[in-house]
């Protein structure tokens, strides 16, 4: 998170309310953080449905334990730590259960009510460029998905979610050196993968 | 510094997490090394591509579903603790609200707290009675070995009456209180809830029906499917294997804190052997002389009884179910009353879920378990 240098926690007011039992205040916190939580989970796990479940579990866990939150880290960092850990657990479960329903990143994502999720930004470039971007997007996502779990985690947290090395180390409970080396290898792997699928850079 | 070492640090260099002296060394090197400069460039481009991956939007129902779960959890607890806490989550898509998981809660707080029993009213009959004929003593066996498989819908009290007429089956010795070792697959379909009961009270505690109440108690049997159309993981054959590889908490399930309680809750399944996809009917009977409060919780964090599968080490592992939050309804199970719950072994998580084959049992927290039953592959 880019705001980690701030001294004050933007969420502290709502967190205080929640600690006192104000359930509605929690809703505001969910709305604020759910997108990033979901994207973190989704990019680590690879399945939208599972990511949605994990995010629900994560928020629920946050709520249940909010009284024990001491403010030693930003509230949001705490939330993301929980969602990252739950995502890792889910991934492990999926692997051992021979989970076959891996979401193909090529498929448009269908939501519960059947509508198709639009993934692309609203910039409206020309049709050709749109197609190219789409293709590139697909390839990039494939390359990320092809990473080993531990490499993908750090890549998602650093390059997609913008967490600092310290924060990543705290979330994953690994040393800074490990973060550095994993990130290096993750980026290397994606680079080599992209070279293969995109040709030259 | 040589190129190889430089390359290893380039990633960290990009993020500006290197010490100043290292940074300087790298920059010096880059000035003259074209290869490494290109490498830096390519790595930066790669990161750039990764950053272009678009964010997905959360589904519109996400916030509400989380809030629903929280609000149900935040309900004030009435009376003495009655909830059965079971660790599996139930998340149900809003769409599949039609049939939901019904949670049976007894009075036991999951895992760590002393059991307390909510008494709806004081018992009308004094407990200590010693003079019942031995034939009645084995009443606690609702379905003795000789009875054979029970048809769906047949209620326990009728069976108990039948039992009484037959010759008594072997009587179990006083239930011990030591942690129960993992049960080998046995023909017995039920296990008594273990309680520390003084020897003199055993006879009475086993009374299924008390002398003071001649009429058969009313039976209420809502058939409720535990979950239908709920999503979660698909369970394949490797599930048991996976469970074996995971850590387990403790071997013993039936533990009681030592309080003298003469309540009993009996759980039985209608069969011992099922095929994948069958429905397992679970009958919960209040075989005590006091009312027992049940909170039917159509969902969440703590549902119903736990469904456990036996691992290769002989330990019991809970399987996870997913369903969702809804309404809690309180019901009283009067002495002798039963309720039947159905665990549909297919489709209880997502529509493609089916219970893996293995030995199972269903437990109401640490209060009572059904006997072991087996699910075979189709």
Coordinates of C-alpha atoms in Angstrom, one line a residue:
Chain A
X1 CA 0.0 0.0 0.0
X2 CA 1.3 3.3 -1.0
X3 CA -0.1 5.0 2.1
X4 CA 2.0 3.0 4.5
X5 CA 4.0 6.1 5.5
X6 CA 1.0 7.8 6.8
X7 CA 0.7 7.9 10.6
X8 CA -3.0 7.9 10.8
X9 CA -5.2 5.1 9.6
X10 CA -8.0 6.3 7.4
X11 CA -10.2 3.6 8.7
X12 CA -9.6 4.2 12.4
X13 CA -12.9 5.9 13.0
X14 CA -15.0 3.1 11.5
X15 CA -12.9 0.6 13.3
X16 CA -13.6 2.2 16.6
X17 CA -17.3 2.0 15.9
X18 CA -17.1 -1.6 14.9
X19 CA -15.3 -2.4 18.1
X20 CA -18.2 -1.0 20.0
X21 CA -20.5 -3.3 18.1
X22 CA -21.7 -1.0 15.4
X23 CA -22.4 -3.5 12.7
X24 CA -23.4 -1.0 10.1
X25 CA -20.0 0.8 10.3
X26 CA -18.5 -2.5 9.1
X27 CA -20.5 -2.3 6.0
X28 CA -18.7 0.9 5.1
X29 CA -15.4 -0.9 5.6
X30 CA -16.4 -3.8 3.4
X31 CA -17.4 -1.5 0.6
X32 CA -14.2 0.4 0.8
X33 CA -11.9 -2.6 0.7
X34 CA -13.8 -5.4 -1.0
X35 CA -12.5 -4.7 -4.5
X36 CA -8.9 -4.8 -3.6
X37 CA -9.4 -7.8 -1.3
X38 CA -11.2 -9.6 -4.1
X39 CA -8.6 -8.8 -6.7
X40 CA -5.8 -10.0 -4.4
X41 CA -7.6 -13.2 -3.7
X42 CA -8.5 -13.7 -7.3
X43 CA -5.1 -13.2 -8.7
X44 CA -3.6 -15.5 -6.2
X45 CA -6.2 -18.2 -6.4
X46 CA -7.1 -17.9 -10.1
X47 CA -10.8 -18.7 -9.6
X48 CA -13.3 -15.9 -9.3
X49 CA -15.9 -18.0 -7.4
X50 CA -13.4 -19.2 -4.9
X51 CA -12.0 -15.7 -4.5
X52 CA -15.5 -14.4 -3.7
X53 CA -15.9 -17.1 -1.0
X54 CA -12.5 -16.4 0.4
X55 CA -13.2 -12.7 0.6
X56 CA -16.4 -13.4 2.5
X57 CA -14.6 -15.6 4.9
X58 CA -11.9 -12.9 5.3
X59 CA -14.3 -10.1 6.1
X60 CA -16.2 -12.3 8.5
X61 CA -13.0 -13.2 10.2
X62 CA -12.0 -9.5 10.4
X63 CA -15.4 -8.7 12.0
X64 CA -15.2 -11.5 14.5
X65 CA -11.7 -10.4 15.6
X66 CA -12.0 -6.7 15.3
X67 CA -12.0 -6.2 19.0
X68 CA -8.5 -7.7 19.1
X69 CA -7.1 -5.4 16.4
X70 CA -4.6 -3.2 18.1
X71 CA -3.7 -0.7 15.4
X72 CA -0.1 -1.8 15.2
X73 CA -0.5 -2.0 11.5
X74 CA -3.0 -0.2 9.3
X75 CA -6.4 -1.8 9.5
X76 CA -6.3 -2.5 5.8
X77 CA -3.0 -4.3 6.0
X78 CA -4.5 -6.5 8.6
X79 CA -7.4 -7.3 6.3
X80 CA -5.2 -8.1 3.4
X81 CA -3.0 -10.3 5.5
X82 CA -6.1 -12.3 6.4
X83 CA -7.3 -12.6 2.8
X84 CA -3.8 -13.6 1.6
X85 CA -3.6 -16.3 4.1
X86 CA -7.1 -17.6 3.4
X87 CA -6.3 -17.5 -0.3
X88 CA -3.2 -19.6 0.3
X89 CA -5.2 -22.1 2.3
X90 CA -7.8 -22.3 -0.4
X91 CA -5.2 -22.8 -3.0
X92 CA -3.6 -25.6 -1.0
X93 CA -7.0 -27.2 -0.6
X94 CA -7.7 -26.9 -4.2
X95 CA -4.4 -28.5 -5.1
X96 CA -4.8 -31.5 -2.9
X97 CA -8.4 -32.1 -3.9
X98 CA -7.5 -32.2 -7.5
X99 CA -9.7 -29.3 -8.1
X100 CA -10.6 -29.4 -11.7
X101 CA -12.7 -26.3 -12.0
X102 CA -9.9 -23.9 -12.6
X103 CA -11.2 -20.8 -14.0
X104 CA -10.1 -20.2 -17.5
X105 CA -8.9 -16.7 -17.7
X106 CA -10.1 -16.6 -21.3
X107 CA -13.7 -17.0 -20.3
X108 CA -15.6 -14.0 -19.5
X109 CA -16.6 -14.1 -15.9
X110 CA -20.2 -14.9 -15.2
X111 CA -21.6 -13.6 -12.0
X112 CA -24.2 -15.2 -9.8
X113 CA -27.0 -13.5 -11.6
X114 CA -25.8 -14.6 -15.0
X115 CA -24.5 -11.3 -16.3
X116 CA -21.1 -11.1 -17.8
X117 CA -18.5 -9.2 -16.0
X118 CA -16.8 -6.7 -18.2
X119 CA -13.2 -6.6 -17.5
X120 CA -11.9 -3.9 -19.6
X121 CA -11.4 -0.3 -18.9
X122 CA -13.7 2.3 -20.4
X123 CA -11.1 4.1 -22.4
X124 CA -12.5 3.0 -25.7
X125 CA -9.5 2.7 -27.9
X126 CA -10.1 1.7 -31.5
X127 CA -11.3 -1.8 -32.2
X128 CA -7.9 -3.1 -33.4
X129 CA -6.0 -1.8 -30.5
X130 CA -8.7 -3.2 -28.2
X131 CA -8.2 -6.6 -29.7
X132 CA -4.5 -6.4 -29.4
X133 CA -4.7 -5.2 -25.8
X134 CA -7.1 -8.0 -25.1
X135 CA -4.7 -10.5 -26.5
X136 CA -1.8 -9.2 -24.6
X137 CA -3.9 -9.1 -21.5
X138 CA -4.8 -12.7 -21.9
X139 CA -1.1 -13.7 -22.4
X140 CA 0.0 -11.7 -19.4
X141 CA -2.6 -13.3 -17.2
X142 CA -1.7 -16.7 -18.5
X143 CA 1.9 -16.1 -17.6
X144 CA 1.0 -15.0 -14.2
X145 CA -1.2 -17.9 -13.6
X146 CA 1.6 -20.2 -14.7
X147 CA 3.8 -19.1 -11.9
X148 CA 4.5 -21.3 -8.9
X149 CA 2.2 -20.3 -6.1
X150 CA 4.8 -18.7 -3.9
X151 CA 6.1 -16.6 -6.8
X152 CA 2.7 -15.5 -7.9
X153 CA 1.8 -14.4 -4.4
X154 CA 4.7 -11.9 -4.2
X155 CA 4.1 -10.7 -7.7
X156 CA 0.4 -10.1 -7.1
X157 CA 1.1 -8.3 -3.8
X158 CA 3.9 -6.2 -5.2
X159 CA 3.2 -5.4 -8.8
X160 CA -0.6 -5.6 -8.8
X161 CA -1.5 -4.5 -5.3
X162 CA 1.4 -2.2 -4.6
X163 CA 2.4 -3.5 -1.1
X164 CA 5.8 -2.7 0.1
X165 CA 8.5 -5.3 0.7
X166 CA 8.0 -4.9 4.4
X167 CA 4.3 -5.4 4.2
X168 CA 4.7 -8.4 1.9
X169 CA 7.2 -9.9 4.3
X170 CA 4.7 -9.4 7.2
X171 CA 1.8 -10.8 5.4
X172 CA 3.5 -13.9 4.1
X173 CA 5.7 -14.2 7.2
X174 CA 8.9 -14.3 5.2
X175 CA 12.1 -12.4 5.5
X176 CA 12.8 -9.4 3.3
X177 CA 15.5 -11.3 1.5
X178 CA 13.0 -13.9 0.6
X179 CA 10.7 -11.3 -0.7
X180 CA 13.4 -9.9 -2.9
X181 CA 14.5 -13.2 -4.3
X182 CA 11.0 -14.5 -4.9
X183 CA 10.0 -11.3 -6.6
X184 CA 13.1 -11.4 -8.8
X185 CA 12.3 -14.9 -9.8
X186 CA 8.7 -14.2 -10.4
X187 CA 9.4 -11.3 -12.6
X188 CA 12.0 -13.2 -14.5
X189 CA 9.6 -16.0 -15.1
X190 CA 6.9 -13.7 -16.4
X191 CA 9.4 -12.0 -18.6
X192 CA 10.6 -15.2 -20.1
X193 CA 7.1 -16.4 -20.5
X194 CA 6.0 -13.2 -22.2
X195 CA 9.0 -13.3 -24.5
X196 CA 7.8 -16.6 -25.7
X197 CA 4.2 -15.7 -26.3
X198 CA 4.6 -12.1 -27.4
X199 CA 7.8 -12.5 -29.4
X200 CA 10.0 -9.5 -28.7
X201 CA 9.1 -6.9 -26.2
Chain B
X1 CA 30.2 -6.2 -9.8
X2 CA 29.7 -8.8 -12.5
X3 CA 26.7 -9.1 -14.7
X4 CA 25.3 -12.1 -13.0
X5 CA 25.2 -10.4 -9.6
X6 CA 23.9 -7.3 -11.1
X7 CA 21.0 -9.1 -12.6
X8 CA 20.0 -10.6 -9.4
X9 CA 19.7 -7.2 -7.8
X10 CA 18.0 -5.5 -10.7
X11 CA 14.6 -6.4 -9.4
X12 CA 15.2 -4.9 -6.0
X13 CA 16.9 -2.0 -7.7
X14 CA 13.7 -1.2 -9.6
X15 CA 11.8 -1.1 -6.3
X16 CA 14.4 1.0 -4.7
X17 CA 15.0 -1.2 -1.7
X18 CA 18.7 -1.5 -2.0
X19 CA 21.2 0.1 0.2
X20 CA 22.8 3.2 -1.2
X21 CA 26.2 1.7 -1.8
X22 CA 24.7 -1.2 -3.8
X23 CA 22.6 1.2 -5.8
X24 CA 25.7 3.2 -6.7
X25 CA 27.5 0.1 -7.8
X26 CA 24.7 -1.0 -10.0
X27 CA 24.3 2.4 -11.6
X28 CA 27.9 2.5 -12.4
X29 CA 27.8 -0.9 -14.0
X30 CA 24.7 0.0 -16.0
X31 CA 26.4 3.0 -17.5
X32 CA 28.8 0.8 -19.4
X33 CA 27.0 -2.5 -19.7
X34 CA 24.5 -2.6 -22.6
X35 CA 23.4 -6.1 -21.8
X36 CA 22.4 -5.3 -18.3
X37 CA 20.8 -2.1 -19.3
X38 CA 18.6 -4.1 -21.7
X39 CA 17.9 -6.5 -19.0
X40 CA 16.7 -3.7 -16.8
X41 CA 14.6 -2.4 -19.5
X42 CA 12.9 -5.7 -20.2
X43 CA 12.2 -6.3 -16.6
X44 CA 10.6 -2.9 -16.3
X45 CA 8.5 -3.6 -19.3
X46 CA 7.4 -6.9 -17.8
X47 CA 6.4 -5.2 -14.6
X48 CA 4.5 -2.7 -16.7
X49 CA 2.6 -5.5 -18.4
X50 CA 1.7 -7.1 -15.1
X51 CA 0.4 -3.7 -13.9
X52 CA -1.9 -3.5 -16.9
X53 CA -3.9 -6.6 -15.8
X54 CA -7.3 -5.2 -15.1
X55 CA -9.0 -5.4 -11.8
X56 CA -12.2 -7.4 -11.5
X57 CA -15.3 -6.0 -10.0
X58 CA -16.8 -7.6 -6.9
X59 CA -20.3 -9.1 -7.5
X60 CA -23.1 -6.9 -6.4
X61 CA -24.3 -9.3 -3.7
X62 CA -21.0 -9.6 -1.9
X63 CA -21.4 -6.8 0.6
X64 CA -24.9 -7.9 1.5
X65 CA -24.0 -11.4 1.9
X66 CA -21.2 -10.7 4.3
X67 CA -23.4 -8.3 6.3
X68 CA -26.1 -10.9 6.5
X69 CA -23.7 -13.4 7.9
X70 CA -22.4 -10.9 10.4
X71 CA -25.9 -9.8 11.5
X72 CA -26.9 -13.3 12.2
X73 CA -23.8 -13.8 14.2
X74 CA -24.4 -10.6 16.1
X75 CA -27.8 -11.8 17.3
X76 CA -28.1 -11.6 21.0
X77 CA -27.9 -15.0 22.5
X78 CA -30.9 -15.9 24.5
X79 CA -30.6 -17.7 27.7
X80 CA -27.8 -20.0 28.6
X81 CA -25.5 -21.0 25.8
X82 CA -27.2 -23.4 23.5
X83 CA -25.3 -23.1 20.4
X84 CA -23.4 -25.9 18.9
X85 CA -20.4 -24.5 17.3
X86 CA -19.2 -26.4 14.5
X87 CA -16.3 -25.3 12.4
X88 CA -17.7 -25.5 9.0
X89 CA -19.0 -22.6 7.1
X90 CA -22.0 -22.5 5.2
X91 CA -22.2 -20.1 2.3
X92 CA -25.2 -20.4 0.2
X93 CA -25.8 -18.4 -2.9
X94 CA -28.8 -16.2 -2.5
X95 CA -30.4 -18.0 -5.3
X96 CA -30.4 -21.3 -3.5
X97 CA -32.3 -20.2 -0.5
X98 CA -35.1 -22.7 -1.0
X99 CA -33.6 -25.5 1.1
X100 CA -30.9 -24.7 3.4
X101 CA -28.9 -26.2 6.0
X102 CA -30.6 -26.6 9.3
X103 CA -28.3 -26.4 12.2
X104 CA -29.0 -28.4 15.2
X105 CA -27.6 -26.9 18.2
X106 CA -27.5 -28.4 21.5
X107 CA -26.3 -26.9 24.5
X108 CA -22.6 -27.4 24.0
X109 CA -20.3 -24.7 23.1
X110 CA -17.8 -26.0 20.7
X111 CA -14.6 -27.2 22.1
X112 CA -13.7 -25.3 25.1
X113 CA -16.5 -24.3 27.3
X114 CA -18.3 -26.4 29.8
X115 CA -21.6 -27.7 28.6
X116 CA -24.6 -26.1 30.0
X117 CA -28.1 -27.3 29.3
X118 CA -31.0 -25.1 28.9
X119 CA -34.0 -26.4 30.7
X120 CA -37.2 -25.3 29.4
X121 CA -38.9 -26.4 32.6
X122 CA -38.1 -28.4 35.6
X123 CA -38.5 -32.2 35.2
X124 CA -41.8 -33.5 36.5
X125 CA -40.3 -36.8 37.5
X126 CA -37.7 -37.3 40.1
X127 CA -34.7 -38.8 38.4
X128 CA -33.6 -41.4 40.9
X129 CA -35.6 -44.5 40.2
X130 CA -34.1 -47.9 40.5
X131 CA -36.9 -50.3 40.2
X132 CA -37.4 -50.6 36.5
X133 CA -37.3 -54.0 35.1
X134 CA -34.1 -55.0 33.3
X135 CA -35.9 -55.3 30.0
X136 CA -36.2 -51.6 29.9
X137 CA -32.6 -51.0 30.8
X138 CA -31.4 -51.3 27.3
X139 CA -33.8 -48.7 26.1
X140 CA -31.1 -46.5 25.1
X141 CA -30.5 -48.7 22.1
X142 CA -33.0 -47.3 19.8
X143 CA -32.0 -49.6 17.1
X144 CA -30.5 -52.7 18.5
X145 CA -28.5 -54.9 16.2
X146 CA -31.3 -57.2 15.6
X147 CA -33.7 -54.6 14.4
X148 CA -32.1 -54.2 11.0
X149 CA -32.1 -51.1 8.9
X150 CA -34.7 -48.6 9.6
X151 CA -37.0 -47.3 7.0
X152 CA -37.0 -43.6 6.4
X153 CA -39.6 -41.9 8.4
X154 CA -40.0 -44.5 11.1
X155 CA -39.5 -42.7 14.2
X156 CA -37.4 -43.6 17.1
X157 CA -40.0 -43.8 19.7
X158 CA -42.0 -46.3 17.9
X159 CA -38.9 -48.3 17.5
X160 CA -38.1 -47.9 21.2
X161 CA -41.5 -49.3 22.0
X162 CA -40.8 -52.2 19.7
X163 CA -37.5 -52.7 21.4
X164 CA -39.1 -52.9 24.7
X165 CA -41.2 -55.7 23.6
X166 CA -38.4 -57.7 22.2
X167 CA -35.9 -59.5 24.4
X168 CA -33.4 -57.0 25.6
X169 CA -30.2 -56.7 23.7
X170 CA -27.0 -56.8 25.4
X171 CA -26.7 -54.0 27.8
X172 CA -23.8 -51.7 27.7
X173 CA -21.8 -51.2 30.7
X174 CA -21.8 -47.9 32.3
X175 CA -20.6 -45.4 29.8
X176 CA -17.1 -44.5 30.6
X177 CA -15.8 -41.2 30.5
X178 CA -12.4 -41.6 29.1
X179 CA -11.7 -40.2 25.7
X180 CA -13.1 -42.6 23.1
X181 CA -10.6 -44.3 20.9
X182 CA -11.4 -44.2 17.3
X183 CA -14.2 -46.7 16.6
X184 CA -13.5 -49.5 14.3
X185 CA -16.2 -50.0 11.7
X186 CA -18.8 -51.7 13.7
X187 CA -22.2 -52.9 13.2
X188 CA -23.5 -50.7 15.9
X189 CA -25.2 -47.8 14.4
X190 CA -25.2 -45.6 17.3
X191 CA -23.1 -44.5 20.2
X192 CA -24.4 -43.2 23.4
X193 CA -23.6 -39.8 24.4
X194 CA -21.1 -40.2 27.1
X195 CA -21.8 -38.7 30.4
X196 CA -20.5 -39.2 33.8
X197 CA -23.4 -40.7 35.5
X198 CA -23.3 -42.2 38.9
X199 CA -23.8 -45.9 38.8
X200 CA -27.1 -45.7 40.7
X201 CA -28.6 -43.4 38.1
X202 CA -27.7 -45.4 35.0
X203 CA -30.9 -47.3 34.9
X204 CA -32.9 -44.2 35.0
X205 CA -30.8 -42.2 32.6
X206 CA -31.4 -44.9 30.1
X207 CA -35.1 -44.7 30.3
X208 CA -36.4 -43.9 27.0
X209 CA -39.8 -43.4 28.3
X210 CA -40.6 -42.8 31.8
X211 CA -43.1 -44.5 33.9
X212 CA -44.8 -41.3 34.6
X213 CA -45.5 -40.7 31.0
X214 CA -47.4 -43.6 29.6
X215 CA -48.3 -42.2 26.3
X216 CA -45.7 -42.1 23.5
X217 CA -44.4 -38.7 23.2
X218 CA -45.2 -36.7 20.1
X219 CA -42.8 -36.9 17.3
X220 CA -42.0 -34.1 15.2
X221 CA -40.2 -34.9 12.0
X222 CA -39.6 -32.1 9.7
X223 CA -37.5 -33.5 6.9
X224 CA -35.1 -30.9 6.0
X225 CA -32.3 -31.3 3.6
X226 CA -29.1 -30.0 4.9
X227 CA -28.3 -28.3 1.8
X228 CA -29.3 -28.2 -1.8
X229 CA -27.7 -26.5 -4.6
X230 CA -25.0 -25.0 -2.5
X231 CA -21.7 -24.4 -3.9
X232 CA -18.2 -25.2 -2.6
X233 CA -15.4 -27.6 -3.5
X234 CA -15.8 -30.7 -5.4
X235 CA -14.7 -33.6 -3.5
X236 CA -12.9 -36.3 -5.4
X237 CA -11.4 -39.5 -4.4
X238 CA -8.3 -37.9 -3.3
X239 CA -10.1 -36.1 -0.5
X240 CA -9.5 -38.8 2.0
X241 CA -5.9 -38.9 1.0
X242 CA -5.7 -35.2 1.4
X243 CA -7.2 -35.3 4.8
X244 CA -4.8 -37.9 5.9
X245 CA -2.0 -35.6 5.1
X246 CA -3.5 -32.8 7.1
X247 CA -3.1 -32.2 10.7
X248 CA -5.8 -33.3 13.0
X249 CA -6.8 -31.8 16.2
X250 CA -7.7 -34.4 18.7
X251 CA -8.7 -38.0 18.6
X252 CA -11.4 -37.9 21.2
X253 CA -14.7 -36.4 20.4
X254 CA -16.8 -37.5 23.2
X255 CA -15.6 -35.6 26.2
X256 CA -17.5 -34.1 28.9
X257 CA -16.3 -31.8 31.5
X258 CA -17.4 -33.9 34.4
X259 CA -20.6 -32.3 35.3
X260 CA -23.2 -34.7 36.3
X261 CA -25.9 -34.5 33.8
X262 CA -28.5 -37.0 33.2
X263 CA -29.5 -35.7 29.8
X264 CA -29.1 -37.7 26.8
X265 CA -29.3 -37.0 23.2
X266 CA -29.2 -39.9 20.8
X267 CA -28.2 -39.7 17.2
X268 CA -28.6 -42.4 14.8
X269 CA -28.5 -42.8 11.1
X270 CA -31.1 -44.8 9.2
X271 CA -28.5 -47.1 7.7
X272 CA -25.0 -48.2 8.1
X273 CA -24.1 -48.5 4.5
X274 CA -24.9 -46.0 1.8
X275 CA -24.0 -45.4 -1.8
X276 CA -22.6 -42.1 -2.9
X277 CA -25.5 -39.8 -3.7
X278 CA -27.8 -41.4 -1.1
X279 CA -29.5 -39.3 1.5
X280 CA -28.4 -40.0 5.0
X281 CA -31.3 -39.6 7.5
X282 CA -30.1 -38.5 10.9
X283 CA -32.5 -38.9 13.8
X284 CA -31.8 -36.8 16.8
X285 CA -33.7 -37.9 19.9
X286 CA -34.0 -36.3 23.2
X287 CA -33.7 -39.3 25.3
X288 CA -33.8 -37.5 28.6
X289 CA -36.5 -36.4 30.8
X290 CA -35.9 -32.7 30.2
X291 CA -36.6 -30.5 27.4
X292 CA -33.8 -29.6 25.1
X293 CA -33.6 -26.4 23.2
X294 CA -32.6 -26.7 19.6
X295 CA -31.7 -23.8 17.5
X296 CA -32.3 -24.5 14.0
X297 CA -30.0 -22.3 12.2
X298 CA -30.4 -22.2 8.5
X299 CA -26.8 -21.6 8.1
X300 CA -23.6 -20.1 8.8
X301 CA -20.7 -20.3 10.8
X302 CA -21.5 -23.1 13.0
X303 CA -24.0 -25.1 11.6
X304 CA -25.5 -28.1 12.6
X305 CA -23.7 -31.2 13.6
X306 CA -20.4 -31.9 12.1
X307 CA -20.0 -34.6 9.6
X308 CA -16.8 -36.4 10.1
X309 CA -14.8 -38.9 8.0
X310 CA -12.4 -41.3 9.3
X311 CA -8.8 -41.0 8.1
X312 CA -6.4 -43.8 7.6
X313 CA -4.8 -43.0 10.9
X314 CA -8.2 -43.8 12.5
X315 CA -8.8 -40.2 13.5
X316 CA -11.8 -38.2 12.7
X317 CA -11.7 -35.3 10.3
X318 CA -14.5 -32.9 9.7
X319 CA -15.6 -32.3 6.2
X320 CA -16.5 -28.9 5.2
X321 CA -19.8 -27.8 4.0
X322 CA -20.8 -24.5 2.6
X323 CA -24.2 -22.9 3.0
X324 CA -25.4 -19.6 4.1
X325 CA -26.9 -17.4 6.6
X326 CA -30.5 -17.1 7.3
X327 CA -32.9 -17.4 10.1
X328 CA -32.6 -19.1 13.4
X329 CA -35.6 -20.8 14.8
X330 CA -35.8 -22.2 18.2
X331 CA -37.6 -25.4 18.9
X332 CA -37.9 -27.5 21.9
X333 CA -37.4 -31.1 21.7
X334 CA -39.4 -32.7 24.4
X335 CA -38.3 -35.8 26.2
X336 CA -38.6 -38.6 23.8
X337 CA -39.1 -36.4 20.8
X338 CA -37.0 -36.9 17.7
X339 CA -36.2 -35.0 14.6
X340 CA -34.9 -36.2 11.4
X341 CA -32.3 -34.3 9.3
X342 CA -31.2 -35.3 6.0
X343 CA -27.7 -35.1 4.7
X344 CA -27.8 -35.3 1.0
X345 CA -24.5 -36.8 0.1
X346 CA -24.6 -35.3 -3.4
X347 CA -24.7 -31.7 -4.2
X348 CA -24.3 -30.4 -0.7
X349 CA -21.6 -28.0 -1.6
X350 CA -21.7 -27.3 -5.2
X351 CA -23.8 -29.2 -7.5
X352 CA -20.9 -31.3 -8.5
X353 CA -20.0 -32.3 -5.0
X354 CA -20.5 -35.8 -3.8
X355 CA -19.3 -37.4 -0.6
X356 CA -16.2 -39.4 -1.0
X357 CA -16.4 -43.0 0.0
X358 CA -15.3 -43.8 3.5
X359 CA -16.4 -44.3 7.0
X360 CA -18.4 -41.4 8.5
X361 CA -20.1 -40.3 11.5
X362 CA -22.1 -37.3 12.5
X363 CA -21.6 -35.5 15.7
X364 CA -23.4 -32.9 17.6
X365 CA -20.4 -31.1 18.8
X366 CA -19.0 -33.1 21.5
X367 CA -22.3 -34.3 22.8
X368 CA -23.3 -37.2 20.8
X369 CA -22.4 -39.0 17.7
X370 CA -24.2 -41.3 15.5
X371 CA -22.6 -44.7 15.0
X372 CA -20.2 -45.1 12.2
X373 CA -21.7 -45.6 8.7
X374 CA -20.1 -46.2 5.4
X375 CA -20.5 -44.5 2.1
X376 CA -19.5 -46.6 -0.8
X377 CA -18.6 -45.5 -4.2
X378 CA -21.3 -45.7 -6.8

